[in-house]
mmCIF file of C-alpha atoms in Angstrom:
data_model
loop_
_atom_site.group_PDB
_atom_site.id
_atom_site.type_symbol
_atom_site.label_atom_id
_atom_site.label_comp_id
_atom_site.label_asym_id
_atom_site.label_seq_id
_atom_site.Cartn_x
_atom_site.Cartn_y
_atom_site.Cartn_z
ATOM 1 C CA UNK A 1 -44.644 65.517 0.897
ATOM 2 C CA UNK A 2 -46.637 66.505 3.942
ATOM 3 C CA UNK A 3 -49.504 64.284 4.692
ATOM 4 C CA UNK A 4 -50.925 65.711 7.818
ATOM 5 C CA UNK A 5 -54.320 67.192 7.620
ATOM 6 C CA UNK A 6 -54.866 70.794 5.963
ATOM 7 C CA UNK A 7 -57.265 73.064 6.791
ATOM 8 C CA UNK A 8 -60.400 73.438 4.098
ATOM 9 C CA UNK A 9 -61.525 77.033 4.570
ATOM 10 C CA UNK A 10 -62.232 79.406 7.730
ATOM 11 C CA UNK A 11 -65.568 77.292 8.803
ATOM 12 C CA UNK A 12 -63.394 74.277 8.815
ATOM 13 C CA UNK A 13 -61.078 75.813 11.316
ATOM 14 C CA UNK A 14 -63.556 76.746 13.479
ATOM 15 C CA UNK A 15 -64.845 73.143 13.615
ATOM 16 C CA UNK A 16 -61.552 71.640 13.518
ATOM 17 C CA UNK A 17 -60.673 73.657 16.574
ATOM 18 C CA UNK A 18 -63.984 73.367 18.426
ATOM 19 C CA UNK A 19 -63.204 69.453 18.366
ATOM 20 C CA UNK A 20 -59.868 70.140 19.594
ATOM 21 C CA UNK A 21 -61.448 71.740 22.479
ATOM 22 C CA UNK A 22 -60.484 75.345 21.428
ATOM 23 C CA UNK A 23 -63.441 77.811 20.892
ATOM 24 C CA UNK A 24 -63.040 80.960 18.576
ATOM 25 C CA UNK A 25 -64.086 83.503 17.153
ATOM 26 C CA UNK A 26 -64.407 83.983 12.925
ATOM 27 C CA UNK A 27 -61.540 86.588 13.158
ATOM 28 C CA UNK A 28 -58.885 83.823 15.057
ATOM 29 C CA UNK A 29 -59.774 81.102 12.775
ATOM 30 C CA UNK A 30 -59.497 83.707 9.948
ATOM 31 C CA UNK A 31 -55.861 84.355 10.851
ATOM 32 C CA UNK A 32 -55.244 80.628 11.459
ATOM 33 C CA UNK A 33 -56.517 79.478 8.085
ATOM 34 C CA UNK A 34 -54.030 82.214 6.391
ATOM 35 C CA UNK A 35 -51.032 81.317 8.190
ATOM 36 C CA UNK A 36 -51.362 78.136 6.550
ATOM 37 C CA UNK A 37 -51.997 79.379 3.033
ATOM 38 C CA UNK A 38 -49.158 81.288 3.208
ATOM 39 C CA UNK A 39 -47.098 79.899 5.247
ATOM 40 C CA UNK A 40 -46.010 82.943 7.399
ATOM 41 C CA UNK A 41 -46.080 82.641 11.082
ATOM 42 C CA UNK A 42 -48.658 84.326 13.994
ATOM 43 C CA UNK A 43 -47.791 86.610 16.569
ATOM 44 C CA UNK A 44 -50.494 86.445 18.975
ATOM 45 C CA UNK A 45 -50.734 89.318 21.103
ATOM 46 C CA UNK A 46 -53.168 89.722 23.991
ATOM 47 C CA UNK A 47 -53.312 89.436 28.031
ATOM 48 C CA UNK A 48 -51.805 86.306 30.080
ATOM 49 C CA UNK A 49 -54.625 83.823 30.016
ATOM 50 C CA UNK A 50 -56.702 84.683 26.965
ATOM 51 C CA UNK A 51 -55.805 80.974 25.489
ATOM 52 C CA UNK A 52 -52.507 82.268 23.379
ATOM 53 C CA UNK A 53 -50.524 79.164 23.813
ATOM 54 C CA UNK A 54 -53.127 76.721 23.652
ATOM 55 C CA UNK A 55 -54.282 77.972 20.546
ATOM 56 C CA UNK A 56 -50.654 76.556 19.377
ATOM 57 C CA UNK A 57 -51.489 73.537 21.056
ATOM 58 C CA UNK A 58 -55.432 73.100 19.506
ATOM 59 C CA UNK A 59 -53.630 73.513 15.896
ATOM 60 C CA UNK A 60 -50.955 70.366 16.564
ATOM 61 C CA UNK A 61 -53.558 68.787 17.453
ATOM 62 C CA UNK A 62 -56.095 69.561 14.615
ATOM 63 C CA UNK A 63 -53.329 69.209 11.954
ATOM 64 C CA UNK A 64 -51.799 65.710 13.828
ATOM 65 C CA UNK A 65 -48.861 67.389 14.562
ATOM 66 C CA UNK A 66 -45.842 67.615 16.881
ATOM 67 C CA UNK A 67 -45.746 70.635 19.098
ATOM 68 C CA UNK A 68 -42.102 71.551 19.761
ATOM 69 C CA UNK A 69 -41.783 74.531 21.943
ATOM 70 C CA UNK A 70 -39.464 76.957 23.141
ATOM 71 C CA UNK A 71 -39.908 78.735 26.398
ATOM 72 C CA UNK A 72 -38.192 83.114 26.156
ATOM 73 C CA UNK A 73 -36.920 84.247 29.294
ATOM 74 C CA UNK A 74 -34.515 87.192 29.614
ATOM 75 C CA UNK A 75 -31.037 86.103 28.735
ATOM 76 C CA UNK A 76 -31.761 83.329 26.226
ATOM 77 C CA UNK A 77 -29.458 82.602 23.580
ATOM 78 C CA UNK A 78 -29.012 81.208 20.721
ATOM 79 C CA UNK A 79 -27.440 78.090 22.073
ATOM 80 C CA UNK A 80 -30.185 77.422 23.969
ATOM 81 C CA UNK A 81 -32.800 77.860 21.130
ATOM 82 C CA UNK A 82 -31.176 76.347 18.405
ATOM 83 C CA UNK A 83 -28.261 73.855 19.290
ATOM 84 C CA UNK A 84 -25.445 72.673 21.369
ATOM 85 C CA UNK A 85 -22.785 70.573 21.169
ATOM 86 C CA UNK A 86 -22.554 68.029 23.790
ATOM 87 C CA UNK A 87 -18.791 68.975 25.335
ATOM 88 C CA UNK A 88 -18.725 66.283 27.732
ATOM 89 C CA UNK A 89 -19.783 63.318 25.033
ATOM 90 C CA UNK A 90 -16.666 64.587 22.893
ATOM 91 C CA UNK A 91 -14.327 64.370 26.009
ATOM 92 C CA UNK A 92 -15.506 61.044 26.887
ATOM 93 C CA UNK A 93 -14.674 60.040 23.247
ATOM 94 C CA UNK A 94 -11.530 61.728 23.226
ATOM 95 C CA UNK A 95 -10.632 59.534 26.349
ATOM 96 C CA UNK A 96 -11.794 56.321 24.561
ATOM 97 C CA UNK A 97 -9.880 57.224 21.247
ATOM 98 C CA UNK A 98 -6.729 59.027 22.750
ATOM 99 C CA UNK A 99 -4.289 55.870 22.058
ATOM 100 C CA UNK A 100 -5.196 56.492 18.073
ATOM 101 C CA UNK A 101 -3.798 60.226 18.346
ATOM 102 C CA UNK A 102 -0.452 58.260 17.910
ATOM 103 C CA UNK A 103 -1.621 56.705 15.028
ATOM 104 C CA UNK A 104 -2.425 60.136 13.473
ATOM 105 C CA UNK A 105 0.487 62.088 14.284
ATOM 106 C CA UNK A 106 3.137 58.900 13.793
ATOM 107 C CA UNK A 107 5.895 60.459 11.093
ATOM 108 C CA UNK A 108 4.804 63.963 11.150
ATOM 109 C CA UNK A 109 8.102 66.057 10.588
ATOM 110 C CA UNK A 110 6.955 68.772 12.648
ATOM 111 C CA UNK A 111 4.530 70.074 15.133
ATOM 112 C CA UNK A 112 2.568 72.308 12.795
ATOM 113 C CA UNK A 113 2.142 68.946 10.470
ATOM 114 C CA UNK A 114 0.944 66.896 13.902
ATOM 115 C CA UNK A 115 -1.586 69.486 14.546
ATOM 116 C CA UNK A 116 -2.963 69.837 10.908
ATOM 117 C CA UNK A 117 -2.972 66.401 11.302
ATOM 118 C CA UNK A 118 -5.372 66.202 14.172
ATOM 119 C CA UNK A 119 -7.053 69.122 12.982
ATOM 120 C CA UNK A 120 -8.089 67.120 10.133
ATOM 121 C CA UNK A 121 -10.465 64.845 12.368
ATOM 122 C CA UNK A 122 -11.636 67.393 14.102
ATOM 123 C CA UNK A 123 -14.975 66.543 11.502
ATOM 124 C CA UNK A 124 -15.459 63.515 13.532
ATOM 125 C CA UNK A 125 -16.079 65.436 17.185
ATOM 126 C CA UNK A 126 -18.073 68.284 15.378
ATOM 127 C CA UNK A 127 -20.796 65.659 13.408
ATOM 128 C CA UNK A 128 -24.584 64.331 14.034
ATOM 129 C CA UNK A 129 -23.420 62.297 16.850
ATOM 130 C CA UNK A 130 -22.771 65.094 19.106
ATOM 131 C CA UNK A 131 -24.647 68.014 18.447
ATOM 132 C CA UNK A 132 -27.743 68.308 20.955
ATOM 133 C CA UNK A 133 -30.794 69.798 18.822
ATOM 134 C CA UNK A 134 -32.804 72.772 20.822
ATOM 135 C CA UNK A 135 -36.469 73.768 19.641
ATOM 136 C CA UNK A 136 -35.263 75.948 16.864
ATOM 137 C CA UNK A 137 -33.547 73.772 15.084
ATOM 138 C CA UNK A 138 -35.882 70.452 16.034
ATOM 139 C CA UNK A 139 -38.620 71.707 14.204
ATOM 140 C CA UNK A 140 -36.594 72.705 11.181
ATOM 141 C CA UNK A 141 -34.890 69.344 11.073
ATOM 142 C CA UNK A 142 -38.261 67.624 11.663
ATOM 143 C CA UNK A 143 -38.733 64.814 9.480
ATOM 144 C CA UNK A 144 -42.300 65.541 9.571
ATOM 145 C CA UNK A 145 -44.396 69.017 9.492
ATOM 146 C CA UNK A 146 -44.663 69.929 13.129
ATOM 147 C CA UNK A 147 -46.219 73.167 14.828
ATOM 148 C CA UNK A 148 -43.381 75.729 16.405
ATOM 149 C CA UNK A 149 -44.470 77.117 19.641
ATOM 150 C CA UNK A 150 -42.205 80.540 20.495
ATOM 151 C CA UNK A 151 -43.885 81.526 23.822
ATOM 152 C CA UNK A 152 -44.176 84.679 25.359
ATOM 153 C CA UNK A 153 -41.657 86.009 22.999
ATOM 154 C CA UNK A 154 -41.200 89.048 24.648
ATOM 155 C CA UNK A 155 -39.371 87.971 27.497
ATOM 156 C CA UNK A 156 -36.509 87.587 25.307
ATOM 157 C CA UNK A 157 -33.892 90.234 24.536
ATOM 158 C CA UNK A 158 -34.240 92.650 21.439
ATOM 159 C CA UNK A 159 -31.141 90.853 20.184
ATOM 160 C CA UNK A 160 -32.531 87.212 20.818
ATOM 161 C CA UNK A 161 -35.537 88.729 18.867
ATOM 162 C CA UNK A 162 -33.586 89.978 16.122
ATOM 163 C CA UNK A 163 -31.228 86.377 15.854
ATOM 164 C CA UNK A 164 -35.298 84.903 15.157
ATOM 165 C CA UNK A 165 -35.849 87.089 11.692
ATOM 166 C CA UNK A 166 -33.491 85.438 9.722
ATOM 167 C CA UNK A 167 -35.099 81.734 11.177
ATOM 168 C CA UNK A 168 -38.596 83.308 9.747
ATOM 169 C CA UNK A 169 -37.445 84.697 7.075
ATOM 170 C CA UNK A 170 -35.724 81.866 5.332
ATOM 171 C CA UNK A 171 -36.710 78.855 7.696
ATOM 172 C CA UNK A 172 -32.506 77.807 7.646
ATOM 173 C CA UNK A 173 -29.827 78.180 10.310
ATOM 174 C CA UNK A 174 -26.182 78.024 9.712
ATOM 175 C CA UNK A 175 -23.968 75.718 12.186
ATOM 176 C CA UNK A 176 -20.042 77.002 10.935
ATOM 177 C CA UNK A 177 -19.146 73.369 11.814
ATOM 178 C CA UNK A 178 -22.000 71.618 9.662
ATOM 179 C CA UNK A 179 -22.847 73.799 6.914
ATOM 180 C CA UNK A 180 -26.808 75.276 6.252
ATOM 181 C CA UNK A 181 -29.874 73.675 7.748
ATOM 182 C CA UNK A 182 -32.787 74.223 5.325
ATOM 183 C CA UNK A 183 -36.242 73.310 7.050
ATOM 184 C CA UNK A 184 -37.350 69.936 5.367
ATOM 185 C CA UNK A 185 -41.245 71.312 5.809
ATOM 186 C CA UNK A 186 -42.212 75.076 6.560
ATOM 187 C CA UNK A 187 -43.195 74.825 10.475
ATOM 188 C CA UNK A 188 -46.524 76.727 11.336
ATOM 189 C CA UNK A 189 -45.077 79.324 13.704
ATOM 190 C CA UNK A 190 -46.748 80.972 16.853
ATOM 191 C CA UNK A 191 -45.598 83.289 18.481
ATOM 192 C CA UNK A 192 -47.182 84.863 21.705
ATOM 193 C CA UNK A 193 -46.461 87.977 23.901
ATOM 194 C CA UNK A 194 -48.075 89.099 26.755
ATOM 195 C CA UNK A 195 -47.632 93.092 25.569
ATOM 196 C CA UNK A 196 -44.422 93.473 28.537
ATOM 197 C CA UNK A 197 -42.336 95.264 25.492
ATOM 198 C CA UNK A 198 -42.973 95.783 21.894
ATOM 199 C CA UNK A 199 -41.812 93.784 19.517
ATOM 200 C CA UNK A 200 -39.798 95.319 16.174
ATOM 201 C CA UNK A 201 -41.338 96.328 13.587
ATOM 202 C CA UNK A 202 -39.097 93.980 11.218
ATOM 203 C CA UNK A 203 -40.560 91.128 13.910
ATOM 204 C CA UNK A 204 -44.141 92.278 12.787
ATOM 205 C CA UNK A 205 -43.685 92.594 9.628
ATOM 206 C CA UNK A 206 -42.818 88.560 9.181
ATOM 207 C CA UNK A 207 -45.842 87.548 11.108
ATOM 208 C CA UNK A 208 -49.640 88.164 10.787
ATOM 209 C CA UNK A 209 -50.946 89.215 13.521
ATOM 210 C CA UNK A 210 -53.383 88.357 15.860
ATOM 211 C CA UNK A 211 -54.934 89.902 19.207
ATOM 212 C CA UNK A 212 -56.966 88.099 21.480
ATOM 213 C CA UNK A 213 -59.016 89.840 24.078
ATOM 214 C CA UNK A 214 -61.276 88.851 26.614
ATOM 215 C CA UNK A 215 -63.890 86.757 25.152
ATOM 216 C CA UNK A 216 -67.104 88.372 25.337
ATOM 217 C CA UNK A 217 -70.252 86.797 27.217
ATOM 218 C CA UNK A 218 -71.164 84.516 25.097
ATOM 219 C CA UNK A 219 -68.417 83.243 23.686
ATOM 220 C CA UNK A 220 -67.075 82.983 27.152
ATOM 221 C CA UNK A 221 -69.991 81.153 28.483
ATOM 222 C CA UNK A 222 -69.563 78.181 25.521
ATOM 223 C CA UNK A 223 -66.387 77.965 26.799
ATOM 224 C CA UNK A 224 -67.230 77.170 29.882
ATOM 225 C CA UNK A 225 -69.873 75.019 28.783
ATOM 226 C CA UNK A 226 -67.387 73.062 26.551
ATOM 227 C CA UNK A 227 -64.740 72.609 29.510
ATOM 228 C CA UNK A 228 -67.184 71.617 32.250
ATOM 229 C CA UNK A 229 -70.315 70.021 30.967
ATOM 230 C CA UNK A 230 -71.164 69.177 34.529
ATOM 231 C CA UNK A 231 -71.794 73.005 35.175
ATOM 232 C CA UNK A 232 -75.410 73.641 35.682
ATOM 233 C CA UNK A 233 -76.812 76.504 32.830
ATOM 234 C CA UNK A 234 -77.824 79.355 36.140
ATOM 235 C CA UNK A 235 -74.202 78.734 38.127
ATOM 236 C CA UNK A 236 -72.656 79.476 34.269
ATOM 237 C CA UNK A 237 -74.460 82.433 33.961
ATOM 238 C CA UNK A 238 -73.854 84.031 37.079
ATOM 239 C CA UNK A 239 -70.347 82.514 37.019
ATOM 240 C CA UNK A 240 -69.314 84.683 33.718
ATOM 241 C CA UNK A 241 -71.717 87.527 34.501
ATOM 242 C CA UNK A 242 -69.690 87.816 37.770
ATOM 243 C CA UNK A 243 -66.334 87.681 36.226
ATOM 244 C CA UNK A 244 -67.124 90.204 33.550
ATOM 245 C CA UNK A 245 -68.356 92.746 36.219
ATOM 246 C CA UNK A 246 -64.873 92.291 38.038
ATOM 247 C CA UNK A 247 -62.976 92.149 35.117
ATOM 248 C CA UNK A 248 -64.696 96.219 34.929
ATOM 249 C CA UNK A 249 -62.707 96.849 37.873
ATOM 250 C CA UNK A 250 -59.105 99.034 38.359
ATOM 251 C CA UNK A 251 -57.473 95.581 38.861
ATOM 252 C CA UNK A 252 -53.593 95.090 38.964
ATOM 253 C CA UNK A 253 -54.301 91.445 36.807
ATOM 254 C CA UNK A 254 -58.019 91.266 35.528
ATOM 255 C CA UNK A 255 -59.003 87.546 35.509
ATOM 256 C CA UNK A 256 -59.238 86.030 32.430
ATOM 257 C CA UNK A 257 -61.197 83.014 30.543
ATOM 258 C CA UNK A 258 -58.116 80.955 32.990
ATOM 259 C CA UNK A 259 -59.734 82.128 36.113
ATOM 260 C CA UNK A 260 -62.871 81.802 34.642
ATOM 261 C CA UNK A 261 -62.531 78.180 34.374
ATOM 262 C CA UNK A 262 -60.434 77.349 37.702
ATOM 263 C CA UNK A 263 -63.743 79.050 39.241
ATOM 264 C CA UNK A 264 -66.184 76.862 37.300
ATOM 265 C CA UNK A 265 -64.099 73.738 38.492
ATOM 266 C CA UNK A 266 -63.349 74.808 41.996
ATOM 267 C CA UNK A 267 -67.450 75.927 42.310
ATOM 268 C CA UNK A 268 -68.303 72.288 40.851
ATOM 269 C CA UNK A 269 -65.612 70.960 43.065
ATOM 270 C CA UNK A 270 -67.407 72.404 45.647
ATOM 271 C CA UNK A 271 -71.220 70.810 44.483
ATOM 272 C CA UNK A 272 -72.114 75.050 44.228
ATOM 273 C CA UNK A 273 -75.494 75.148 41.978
ATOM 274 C CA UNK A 274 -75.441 78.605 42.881
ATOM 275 C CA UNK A 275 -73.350 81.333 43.588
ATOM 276 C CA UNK A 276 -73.950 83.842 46.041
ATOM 277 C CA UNK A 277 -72.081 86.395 47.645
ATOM 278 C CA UNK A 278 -70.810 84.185 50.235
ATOM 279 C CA UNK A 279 -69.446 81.646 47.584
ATOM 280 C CA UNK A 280 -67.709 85.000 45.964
ATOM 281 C CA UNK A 281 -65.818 85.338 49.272
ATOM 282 C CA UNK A 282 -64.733 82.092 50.205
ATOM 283 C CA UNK A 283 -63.192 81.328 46.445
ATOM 284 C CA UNK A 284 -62.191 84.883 45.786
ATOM 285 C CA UNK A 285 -58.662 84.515 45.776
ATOM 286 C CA UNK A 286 -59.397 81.596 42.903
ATOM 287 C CA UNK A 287 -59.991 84.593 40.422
ATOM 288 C CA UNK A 288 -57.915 87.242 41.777
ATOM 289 C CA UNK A 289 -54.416 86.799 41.785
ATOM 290 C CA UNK A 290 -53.248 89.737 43.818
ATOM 291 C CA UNK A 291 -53.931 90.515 47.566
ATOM 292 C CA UNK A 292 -54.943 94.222 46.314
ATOM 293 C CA UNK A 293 -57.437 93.038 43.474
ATOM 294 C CA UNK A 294 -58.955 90.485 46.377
ATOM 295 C CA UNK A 295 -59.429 93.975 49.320
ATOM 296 C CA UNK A 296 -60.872 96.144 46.094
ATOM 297 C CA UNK A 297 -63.502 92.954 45.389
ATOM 298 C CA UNK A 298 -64.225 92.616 48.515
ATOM 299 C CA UNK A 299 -64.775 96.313 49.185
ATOM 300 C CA UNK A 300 -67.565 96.506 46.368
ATOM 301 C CA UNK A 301 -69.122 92.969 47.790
ATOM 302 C CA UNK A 302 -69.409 95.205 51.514
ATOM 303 C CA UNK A 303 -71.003 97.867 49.343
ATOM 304 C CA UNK A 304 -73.816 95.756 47.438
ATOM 305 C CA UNK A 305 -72.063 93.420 45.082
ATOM 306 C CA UNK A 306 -74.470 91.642 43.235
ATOM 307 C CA UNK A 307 -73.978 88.631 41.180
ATOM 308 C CA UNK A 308 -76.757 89.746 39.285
ATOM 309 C CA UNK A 309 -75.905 90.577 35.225
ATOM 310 C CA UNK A 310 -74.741 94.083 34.217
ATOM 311 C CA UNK A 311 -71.227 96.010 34.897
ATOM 312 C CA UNK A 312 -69.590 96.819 38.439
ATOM 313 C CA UNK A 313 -69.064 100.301 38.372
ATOM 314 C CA UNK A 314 -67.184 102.427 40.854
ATOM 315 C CA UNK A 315 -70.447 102.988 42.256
ATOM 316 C CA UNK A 316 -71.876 99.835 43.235
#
């Protein structure tokens, strides 16, 4: 029986999560509180540094769980996601054992009887004590209830993404040499993807789903708040205000709550108590990640950037 902490109701999530240092909205925590109930995983949708995997990580640690995660990248397999069997253990055993191959094959008649022979032990080089468990399979063997973390799940192929609906359909993988695995607790799944493809409708339609945007202002200021209590209340509000005016901007990668809070700690770093334009410039390239995003920023700033509230428009 599972005896790590469950989630009460949506409020409970929210405070749960808050403690975990993860602020949301009603809408996440909504989504969150369902996946549990009915035991169906997320797929969290949204842009690179909106706080997608570290939602994962505030719900292992709200529910006293184990996060087990597995990094998608273009070409991985299912080898690497679910197991593999440790080739050079078995040789090293073969070496150790190879003067009992006599043993087995002593009196066989013929070679087809030696090698049914031999075949019939193979059960000893394909057990337990070789295979090498990979995320996938970890968290269904997991003796415990554990959070799965499947990140930015659409770097993966389309046919690594198709080998994952029968893992969230039925929570079971088959290893030929071993039989059916059969997950000893229902793992609470998250996916994330950073929009580069679209995932499958048959992918979507195991999952609820979840988008997370830019926070808005004040969300995104309690944030801040939450992960620098140091910051002083005016250097937070000109801090996000400034953000959300760039993040108006044609960028190639608008900054997100991320950059927001690498400023914060590089502006506290710095003892700022306020910023000003001159601030903006030196620690520009803290918030902007691409030399073209820094030339447009600093283009507005020549024509009358202010860090004063309201958007940036092509204009200012």
């Amino acid at each position: 029986m599972e005896t790590a902490p469950q989630f009460e109701d949506v409020a409970h999530v929210r405070a749960a999560l808050e403690g975990a240092g993860y602020i949301c909205s009603p809408g996440v925590a909504t989504v969150v509180f369902l996946a549990q109930a009915t035991r169906k995983p997320i797929l969290v949708e949204g842009p690179a540094g909106v706080g997608k995997t570290e939602l994962a990580k505030a719900v292992a640690r709200c529910l006293n769980r184990e996060l087990i995660r597995l990094q998608c990248y273009e070409g991985l397999d299912e080898a690497k996601a679910l197991y593999e069997w440790e080739y050079a253990k078995q040789l090293l055993y073969t070496q150790m054992v190879k003067e009992k191959i006599g043993d087995v094959v002593a009196g066989a008649r013929s070679i087809a009887e030696a090698v049914d022979r031999i075949a019939a032990q193979e059960d000893a080089f394909f057990s337990e004590r070789f295979i090498q468990p990979r995320p996938l399979l970890q968290a269904i063997s997991a003796e415990h209830p554990v959070v799965l973390l499947i990140d930015e799940v659409d770097k993966s192929d389309p046919e690594f993404e198709a080998f994952l609906l029968e893992v969230l359909s039925d929570f079971q993988v088959s290893i030929p040499e071993l039989g059916t695995r059969r997950a000893l607790h229902i793992p609470f799944v998250v996916l994330t993807s950073n929009d580069s493809r679209d995932m499958s409708d048959a992918l979507k339609r195991r999952c609820l789903h979840l988008y997370i945007d830019y926070p808005d202002r004040d969300l995104e200021l309690k944030i801040v708040r939450l992960k620098l209590p140091l910051i002083g209340d005016r250097l937070a509000f000109q801090l996000v205000d400034a953000v959300r005016r760039i993040r108006a901007l044609d960028l190639k990668k608008k900054p997100a709550i991320s950059e927001t809070l690498d400023w914060a700690q590089s502006l506290v770093a710095l003892q700022v108590e306020e910023l000003s334009l001159e601030v903006l410039r030196e620690t520009l390239n803290v918030i902007c990640k691409h030399r073209s995003d820094v030339q447009l920023v600093r283009e507005k700033i020549e024509k009358g950037f202010s860090v004063a509230p309201g958007p940036l428009t092509a204009e200012s």
